[in-house]
GROMACS .gro file of C-alpha atoms in nm:
model
  350
    1UNK     CA    1   1.417   0.437   5.546
    2UNK     CA    2   1.542   0.082   5.551
    3UNK     CA    3   1.545  -0.152   5.253
    4UNK     CA    4   1.193  -0.280   5.320
    5UNK     CA    5   1.032   0.064   5.341
    6UNK     CA    6   1.227   0.182   5.037
    7UNK     CA    7   1.095  -0.114   4.839
    8UNK     CA    8   0.737  -0.051   4.954
    9UNK     CA    9   0.766   0.319   4.868
   10UNK     CA   10   0.902   0.233   4.523
   11UNK     CA   11   0.616  -0.011   4.458
   12UNK     CA   12   0.367   0.251   4.573
   13UNK     CA   13   0.515   0.509   4.334
   14UNK     CA   14   0.474   0.266   4.045
   15UNK     CA   15   0.115   0.189   4.143
   16UNK     CA   16   0.035   0.560   4.139
   17UNK     CA   17   0.103   0.550   3.764
   18UNK     CA   18  -0.216   0.345   3.727
   19UNK     CA   19  -0.429   0.647   3.814
   20UNK     CA   20  -0.568   0.865   3.531
   21UNK     CA   21  -0.309   1.104   3.394
   22UNK     CA   22  -0.487   1.417   3.514
   23UNK     CA   23  -0.510   1.275   3.867
   24UNK     CA   24  -0.141   1.182   3.864
   25UNK     CA   25  -0.035   1.531   3.764
   26UNK     CA   26  -0.242   1.687   4.040
   27UNK     CA   27  -0.207   1.450   4.337
   28UNK     CA   28   0.057   1.179   4.278
   29UNK     CA   29   0.351   1.372   4.421
   30UNK     CA   30   0.160   1.474   4.731
   31UNK     CA   31   0.032   1.119   4.785
   32UNK     CA   32   0.386   0.984   4.760
   33UNK     CA   33   0.511   1.231   5.021
   34UNK     CA   34   0.227   1.148   5.262
   35UNK     CA   35   0.285   0.774   5.216
   36UNK     CA   36   0.659   0.808   5.280
   37UNK     CA   37   0.592   1.011   5.596
   38UNK     CA   38   0.345   0.748   5.714
   39UNK     CA   39   0.605   0.476   5.663
   40UNK     CA   40   0.867   0.671   5.855
   41UNK     CA   41   0.629   0.727   6.147
   42UNK     CA   42   0.505   0.369   6.151
   43UNK     CA   43   0.850   0.212   6.150
   44UNK     CA   44   0.932   0.389   6.476
   45UNK     CA   45   0.650   0.196   6.648
   46UNK     CA   46   0.750  -0.145   6.519
   47UNK     CA   47   0.666  -0.389   6.245
   48UNK     CA   48   0.294  -0.426   6.324
   49UNK     CA   49   0.200  -0.060   6.259
   50UNK     CA   50   0.413  -0.069   5.946
   51UNK     CA   51   0.223  -0.368   5.811
   52UNK     CA   52  -0.110  -0.203   5.896
   53UNK     CA   53  -0.009   0.109   5.703
   54UNK     CA   54   0.088  -0.101   5.401
   55UNK     CA   55  -0.234  -0.301   5.411
   56UNK     CA   56  -0.445   0.012   5.449
   57UNK     CA   57  -0.283   0.209   5.169
   58UNK     CA   58  -0.206  -0.067   4.921
   59UNK     CA   59  -0.526  -0.261   4.990
   60UNK     CA   60  -0.749   0.034   4.910
   61UNK     CA   61  -0.552   0.138   4.605
   62UNK     CA   62  -0.735  -0.077   4.343
   63UNK     CA   63  -1.074   0.057   4.454
   64UNK     CA   64  -0.947   0.415   4.455
   65UNK     CA   65  -0.800   0.376   4.106
   66UNK     CA   66  -1.127   0.241   3.967
   67UNK     CA   67  -1.318   0.518   4.138
   68UNK     CA   68  -1.094   0.786   3.987
   69UNK     CA   69  -1.132   0.635   3.641
   70UNK     CA   70  -1.508   0.649   3.688
   71UNK     CA   71  -1.484   1.014   3.790
   72UNK     CA   72  -1.259   1.085   3.492
   73UNK     CA   73  -1.502   0.919   3.255
   74UNK     CA   74  -1.796   1.112   3.401
   75UNK     CA   75  -1.601   1.438   3.369
   76UNK     CA   76  -1.525   1.368   3.002
   77UNK     CA   77  -1.887   1.275   2.940
   78UNK     CA   78  -1.999   1.609   3.084
   79UNK     CA   79  -1.740   1.799   2.880
   80UNK     CA   80  -1.839   1.623   2.558
   81UNK     CA   81  -2.208   1.686   2.623
   82UNK     CA   82  -2.133   2.054   2.680
   83UNK     CA   83  -1.934   2.076   2.358
   84UNK     CA   84  -2.213   1.907   2.166
   85UNK     CA   85  -2.468   2.156   2.298
   86UNK     CA   86  -2.253   2.464   2.249
   87UNK     CA   87  -2.087   2.371   1.921
   88UNK     CA   88  -2.272   2.089   1.744
   89UNK     CA   89  -2.027   2.074   1.456
   90UNK     CA   90  -2.080   1.834   1.173
   91UNK     CA   91  -1.804   1.657   0.987
   92UNK     CA   92  -1.982   1.711   0.656
   93UNK     CA   93  -1.748   1.990   0.551
   94UNK     CA   94  -1.430   1.811   0.654
   95UNK     CA   95  -1.189   1.709   0.384
   96UNK     CA   96  -0.914   1.459   0.441
   97UNK     CA   97  -0.564   1.564   0.342
   98UNK     CA   98  -0.397   1.370   0.065
   99UNK     CA   99  -0.194   1.168   0.312
  100UNK     CA  100  -0.497   1.088   0.526
  101UNK     CA  101  -0.696   0.996   0.216
  102UNK     CA  102  -0.411   0.773   0.103
  103UNK     CA  103  -0.398   0.609   0.445
  104UNK     CA  104  -0.774   0.548   0.435
  105UNK     CA  105  -0.752   0.407   0.082
  106UNK     CA  106  -0.464   0.174   0.167
  107UNK     CA  107  -0.675  -0.120   0.299
  108UNK     CA  108  -0.873  -0.136  -0.026
  109UNK     CA  109  -0.556  -0.151  -0.233
  110UNK     CA  110  -0.392  -0.400   0.002
  111UNK     CA  111  -0.686  -0.639  -0.010
  112UNK     CA  112  -0.677  -0.627  -0.390
  113UNK     CA  113  -0.305  -0.705  -0.382
  114UNK     CA  114  -0.362  -0.985  -0.130
  115UNK     CA  115  -0.630  -1.136  -0.355
  116UNK     CA  116  -0.396  -1.123  -0.654
  117UNK     CA  117  -0.113  -1.283  -0.456
  118UNK     CA  118  -0.348  -1.558  -0.336
  119UNK     CA  119  -0.415  -1.646  -0.701
  120UNK     CA  120  -0.045  -1.671  -0.785
  121UNK     CA  121   0.148  -1.995  -0.763
  122UNK     CA  122   0.357  -1.890  -0.464
  123UNK     CA  123   0.570  -2.124  -0.249
  124UNK     CA  124   0.360  -2.032   0.057
  125UNK     CA  125   0.008  -2.109   0.169
  126UNK     CA  126  -0.256  -1.903  -0.010
  127UNK     CA  127  -0.394  -1.776   0.321
  128UNK     CA  128  -0.077  -1.588   0.413
  129UNK     CA  129  -0.143  -1.282   0.192
  130UNK     CA  130  -0.485  -1.237   0.349
  131UNK     CA  131  -0.354  -1.280   0.703
  132UNK     CA  132  -0.076  -1.032   0.626
  133UNK     CA  133  -0.346  -0.789   0.512
  134UNK     CA  134  -0.531  -0.838   0.842
  135UNK     CA  135  -0.207  -0.788   1.034
  136UNK     CA  136  -0.165  -0.448   0.864
  137UNK     CA  137  -0.526  -0.336   0.902
  138UNK     CA  138  -0.540  -0.396   1.278
  139UNK     CA  139  -0.257  -0.153   1.366
  140UNK     CA  140  -0.422   0.100   1.135
  141UNK     CA  141  -0.742   0.066   1.335
  142UNK     CA  142  -0.544   0.111   1.657
  143UNK     CA  143  -0.381   0.429   1.527
  144UNK     CA  144  -0.717   0.565   1.417
  145UNK     CA  145  -0.881   0.509   1.755
  146UNK     CA  146  -0.586   0.655   1.946
  147UNK     CA  147  -0.574   0.961   1.718
  148UNK     CA  148  -0.936   1.048   1.795
  149UNK     CA  149  -1.118   0.853   1.520
  150UNK     CA  150  -1.049   1.055   1.204
  151UNK     CA  151  -1.262   0.977   0.902
  152UNK     CA  152  -1.027   0.717   0.755
  153UNK     CA  153  -1.067   0.508   1.073
  154UNK     CA  154  -1.400   0.379   0.940
  155UNK     CA  155  -1.217   0.224   0.646
  156UNK     CA  156  -1.002   0.018   0.883
  157UNK     CA  157  -1.295  -0.060   1.110
  158UNK     CA  158  -1.503  -0.184   0.818
  159UNK     CA  159  -1.226  -0.400   0.676
  160UNK     CA  160  -1.147  -0.546   1.019
  161UNK     CA  161  -1.508  -0.650   1.073
  162UNK     CA  162  -1.559  -0.776   0.717
  163UNK     CA  163  -1.240  -0.979   0.722
  164UNK     CA  164  -1.305  -1.127   1.067
  165UNK     CA  165  -1.660  -1.223   0.967
  166UNK     CA  166  -1.537  -1.380   0.644
  167UNK     CA  167  -1.253  -1.567   0.814
  168UNK     CA  168  -1.481  -1.699   1.090
  169UNK     CA  169  -1.579  -1.987   0.864
  170UNK     CA  170  -1.261  -2.040   0.667
  171UNK     CA  171  -1.083  -2.364   0.592
  172UNK     CA  172  -0.704  -2.338   0.567
  173UNK     CA  173  -0.581  -2.695   0.546
  174UNK     CA  174  -0.209  -2.719   0.609
  175UNK     CA  175  -0.168  -2.360   0.731
  176UNK     CA  176   0.093  -2.320   1.005
  177UNK     CA  177   0.138  -2.009   1.218
  178UNK     CA  178   0.433  -2.006   1.458
  179UNK     CA  179   0.444  -2.384   1.437
  180UNK     CA  180   0.073  -2.433   1.510
  181UNK     CA  181  -0.137  -2.584   1.235
  182UNK     CA  182  -0.480  -2.431   1.182
  183UNK     CA  183  -0.700  -2.622   0.940
  184UNK     CA  184  -1.021  -2.435   1.014
  185UNK     CA  185  -1.094  -2.089   1.155
  186UNK     CA  186  -1.391  -1.999   1.370
  187UNK     CA  187  -1.346  -1.780   1.679
  188UNK     CA  188  -0.966  -1.763   1.648
  189UNK     CA  189  -0.976  -1.459   1.418
  190UNK     CA  190  -1.167  -1.238   1.663
  191UNK     CA  191  -0.930  -1.212   1.965
  192UNK     CA  192  -0.672  -1.002   1.774
  193UNK     CA  193  -0.942  -0.752   1.676
  194UNK     CA  194  -1.083  -0.735   2.028
  195UNK     CA  195  -0.731  -0.704   2.168
  196UNK     CA  196  -0.659  -0.406   1.941
  197UNK     CA  197  -0.975  -0.230   2.060
  198UNK     CA  198  -0.884  -0.309   2.421
  199UNK     CA  199  -0.530  -0.175   2.376
  200UNK     CA  200  -0.668   0.143   2.220
  201UNK     CA  201  -0.902   0.203   2.513
  202UNK     CA  202  -0.625   0.135   2.763
  203UNK     CA  203  -0.394   0.365   2.571
  204UNK     CA  204  -0.644   0.650   2.583
  205UNK     CA  205  -0.754   0.550   2.934
  206UNK     CA  206  -1.109   0.634   2.840
  207UNK     CA  207  -1.419   0.505   2.665
  208UNK     CA  208  -1.434   0.833   2.479
  209UNK     CA  209  -1.312   0.684   2.144
  210UNK     CA  210  -1.617   0.457   2.134
  211UNK     CA  211  -1.842   0.753   2.197
  212UNK     CA  212  -1.667   0.957   1.929
  213UNK     CA  213  -1.699   0.663   1.689
  214UNK     CA  214  -2.077   0.670   1.730
  215UNK     CA  215  -2.106   1.048   1.754
  216UNK     CA  216  -1.924   1.096   1.423
  217UNK     CA  217  -2.173   0.866   1.251
  218UNK     CA  218  -2.460   1.057   1.409
  219UNK     CA  219  -2.318   1.380   1.271
  220UNK     CA  220  -2.219   1.236   0.932
  221UNK     CA  221  -2.400   0.918   0.828
  222UNK     CA  222  -2.180   0.880   0.519
  223UNK     CA  223  -1.898   0.757   0.745
  224UNK     CA  224  -2.102   0.444   0.806
  225UNK     CA  225  -2.143   0.414   0.429
  226UNK     CA  226  -1.764   0.413   0.399
  227UNK     CA  227  -1.750   0.126   0.647
  228UNK     CA  228  -2.017  -0.059   0.447
  229UNK     CA  229  -1.824   0.012   0.126
  230UNK     CA  230  -1.555  -0.224   0.254
  231UNK     CA  231  -1.807  -0.507   0.214
  232UNK     CA  232  -1.863  -0.406  -0.148
  233UNK     CA  233  -1.487  -0.394  -0.195
  234UNK     CA  234  -1.451  -0.742  -0.048
  235UNK     CA  235  -1.712  -0.884  -0.286
  236UNK     CA  236  -1.561  -0.705  -0.586
  237UNK     CA  237  -1.198  -0.798  -0.521
  238UNK     CA  238  -1.228  -1.158  -0.410
  239UNK     CA  239  -1.281  -1.314  -0.757
  240UNK     CA  240  -1.347  -1.651  -0.598
  241UNK     CA  241  -1.350  -1.948  -0.839
  242UNK     CA  242  -1.272  -1.720  -1.132
  243UNK     CA  243  -1.018  -1.860  -1.380
  244UNK     CA  244  -1.044  -1.605  -1.657
  245UNK     CA  245  -0.734  -1.606  -1.881
  246UNK     CA  246  -0.703  -1.232  -1.814
  247UNK     CA  247  -0.796  -1.263  -1.448
  248UNK     CA  248  -0.512  -1.049  -1.314
  249UNK     CA  249  -0.601  -0.766  -1.549
  250UNK     CA  250  -0.959  -0.766  -1.422
  251UNK     CA  251  -0.844  -0.790  -1.060
  252UNK     CA  252  -0.604  -0.500  -1.108
  253UNK     CA  253  -0.875  -0.289  -1.269
  254UNK     CA  254  -1.119  -0.369  -0.988
  255UNK     CA  255  -0.857  -0.282  -0.725
  256UNK     CA  256  -0.793   0.055  -0.887
  257UNK     CA  257  -1.164   0.132  -0.915
  258UNK     CA  258  -1.247   0.029  -0.558
  259UNK     CA  259  -0.949   0.219  -0.420
  260UNK     CA  260  -1.036   0.521  -0.633
  261UNK     CA  261  -1.387   0.529  -0.490
  262UNK     CA  262  -1.250   0.534  -0.136
  263UNK     CA  263  -0.996   0.804  -0.228
  264UNK     CA  264  -1.260   1.032  -0.380
  265UNK     CA  265  -1.490   0.976  -0.084
  266UNK     CA  266  -1.222   1.082   0.162
  267UNK     CA  267  -1.119   1.383  -0.045
  268UNK     CA  268  -1.468   1.522  -0.101
  269UNK     CA  269  -1.619   1.779   0.135
  270UNK     CA  270  -1.987   1.731   0.066
  271UNK     CA  271  -2.196   1.425   0.143
  272UNK     CA  272  -2.362   1.436  -0.198
  273UNK     CA  273  -2.030   1.414  -0.379
  274UNK     CA  274  -1.917   1.133  -0.154
  275UNK     CA  275  -2.229   0.939  -0.247
  276UNK     CA  276  -2.159   1.000  -0.615
  277UNK     CA  277  -1.801   0.875  -0.568
  278UNK     CA  278  -1.913   0.547  -0.412
  279UNK     CA  279  -2.196   0.493  -0.659
  280UNK     CA  280  -1.967   0.562  -0.954
  281UNK     CA  281  -1.719   0.312  -0.818
  282UNK     CA  282  -1.993   0.051  -0.776
  283UNK     CA  283  -2.113   0.109  -1.133
  284UNK     CA  284  -1.761   0.066  -1.270
  285UNK     CA  285  -1.713  -0.250  -1.062
  286UNK     CA  286  -2.039  -0.393  -1.197
  287UNK     CA  287  -1.931  -0.322  -1.554
  288UNK     CA  288  -1.591  -0.486  -1.500
  289UNK     CA  289  -1.757  -0.791  -1.346
  290UNK     CA  290  -2.004  -0.817  -1.633
  291UNK     CA  291  -1.727  -0.800  -1.893
  292UNK     CA  292  -1.528  -1.063  -1.704
  293UNK     CA  293  -1.828  -1.296  -1.693
  294UNK     CA  294  -1.919  -1.235  -2.057
  295UNK     CA  295  -1.568  -1.308  -2.185
  296UNK     CA  296  -1.509  -1.628  -1.989
  297UNK     CA  297  -1.705  -1.948  -2.040
  298UNK     CA  298  -1.699  -2.089  -1.691
  299UNK     CA  299  -1.926  -2.374  -1.792
  300UNK     CA  300  -1.674  -2.496  -2.047
  301UNK     CA  301  -1.396  -2.459  -1.788
  302UNK     CA  302  -1.579  -2.690  -1.549
  303UNK     CA  303  -1.697  -2.927  -1.824
  304UNK     CA  304  -2.065  -2.829  -1.801
  305UNK     CA  305  -2.313  -2.805  -2.090
  306UNK     CA  306  -2.295  -2.471  -2.276
  307UNK     CA  307  -2.533  -2.196  -2.178
  308UNK     CA  308  -2.759  -2.029  -2.438
  309UNK     CA  309  -2.649  -1.677  -2.537
  310UNK     CA  310  -2.763  -1.408  -2.295
  311UNK     CA  311  -2.941  -1.106  -2.441
  312UNK     CA  312  -2.780  -0.768  -2.381
  313UNK     CA  313  -3.077  -0.638  -2.187
  314UNK     CA  314  -3.051  -0.933  -1.947
  315UNK     CA  315  -2.691  -0.838  -1.873
  316UNK     CA  316  -2.801  -0.477  -1.828
  317UNK     CA  317  -3.072  -0.583  -1.584
  318UNK     CA  318  -2.816  -0.783  -1.387
  319UNK     CA  319  -2.595  -0.477  -1.359
  320UNK     CA  320  -2.890  -0.266  -1.245
  321UNK     CA  321  -2.991  -0.529  -0.990
  322UNK     CA  322  -2.636  -0.550  -0.861
  323UNK     CA  323  -2.621  -0.172  -0.826
  324UNK     CA  324  -2.953  -0.172  -0.644
  325UNK     CA  325  -2.827  -0.429  -0.393
  326UNK     CA  326  -2.499  -0.248  -0.340
  327UNK     CA  327  -2.683   0.082  -0.313
  328UNK     CA  328  -2.903  -0.061  -0.039
  329UNK     CA  329  -2.594  -0.187   0.145
  330UNK     CA  330  -2.414   0.145   0.114
  331UNK     CA  331  -2.690   0.392   0.178
  332UNK     CA  332  -2.919   0.249   0.442
  333UNK     CA  333  -2.719   0.468   0.688
  334UNK     CA  334  -2.907   0.764   0.541
  335UNK     CA  335  -3.173   0.667   0.796
  336UNK     CA  336  -2.932   0.793   1.062
  337UNK     CA  337  -2.918   1.129   0.888
  338UNK     CA  338  -3.296   1.145   0.866
  339UNK     CA  339  -3.327   1.063   1.236
  340UNK     CA  340  -3.077   1.336   1.323
  341UNK     CA  341  -3.261   1.588   1.106
  342UNK     CA  342  -3.591   1.498   1.271
  343UNK     CA  343  -3.437   1.539   1.615
  344UNK     CA  344  -3.302   1.881   1.517
  345UNK     CA  345  -3.644   1.991   1.392
  346UNK     CA  346  -3.814   1.865   1.707
  347UNK     CA  347  -3.560   2.057   1.913
  348UNK     CA  348  -3.633   2.377   1.723
  349UNK     CA  349  -4.007   2.330   1.768
  350UNK     CA  350  -3.965   2.288   2.143
   0.00000   0.00000   0.00000
């Protein structure tokens, strides 16, 4: 081989790495040998046959790669369907290890810490703690997708979506990132999240993680409740426009309660106990919020006329109403479980 054919052969070997891994292991070496032999034969007949060989092999390569990825995806779809029919396992009896539970609880604790830091008089823009939180959550989501979507992945998925939705209408006057000033956020917060999902799919070279993400929810609807619980955590930990003299104590307590609910959820085996963990956390959050509101006269803080005393039963009704709203947010996914149960019964009848 001369320098030109060696270069072409080297480029071809690198392009073979774009094929699915299983295809590479089975055919890449043989394809490289055949291509090298074709180059050696063509160069004997002159430059024109050599160019034709290169155009034929390299020109058809993109189509062949896409075709093999389609075949690989179809093969995985068939395998997954077979597994579902033969062994329709549910994740209801799974229990996260302590480390996995800690990893799944981490976003809740970090958002609480970010909210506390945003309230402090720091020499940096108040948006930085929240953006740092987002920068930590996104790699966690990537790891979860690549690792096959374990249960704690739904914690990172929920926080990523909640944060991106919240930040899509956020004013950050004077904020500079890498020298660029961003005074208002709209679509700019979404590309990093979409990029992480894209990287995860490229890493796994399959759409299987998306299917597993949905299949897990179909098998265990409480995973979707965990994702929805991130919205409750966001509402509970934000403490927007709250200037209570003991604000940081309330924020710390709320962070511990919200994080504790996620921890217990991930550590419990049974769906019923997971529900109790989230509901108990919501009840504690509602109580903390009620105490915070009752012990701080926000009207006096803003120079507004005083409000008449609120009867205890009115406060109790507010807590109940708050729990009802949060319960609806958390547990509408039970409809998924009911649909799955109905499908199972219909299958048995048939």
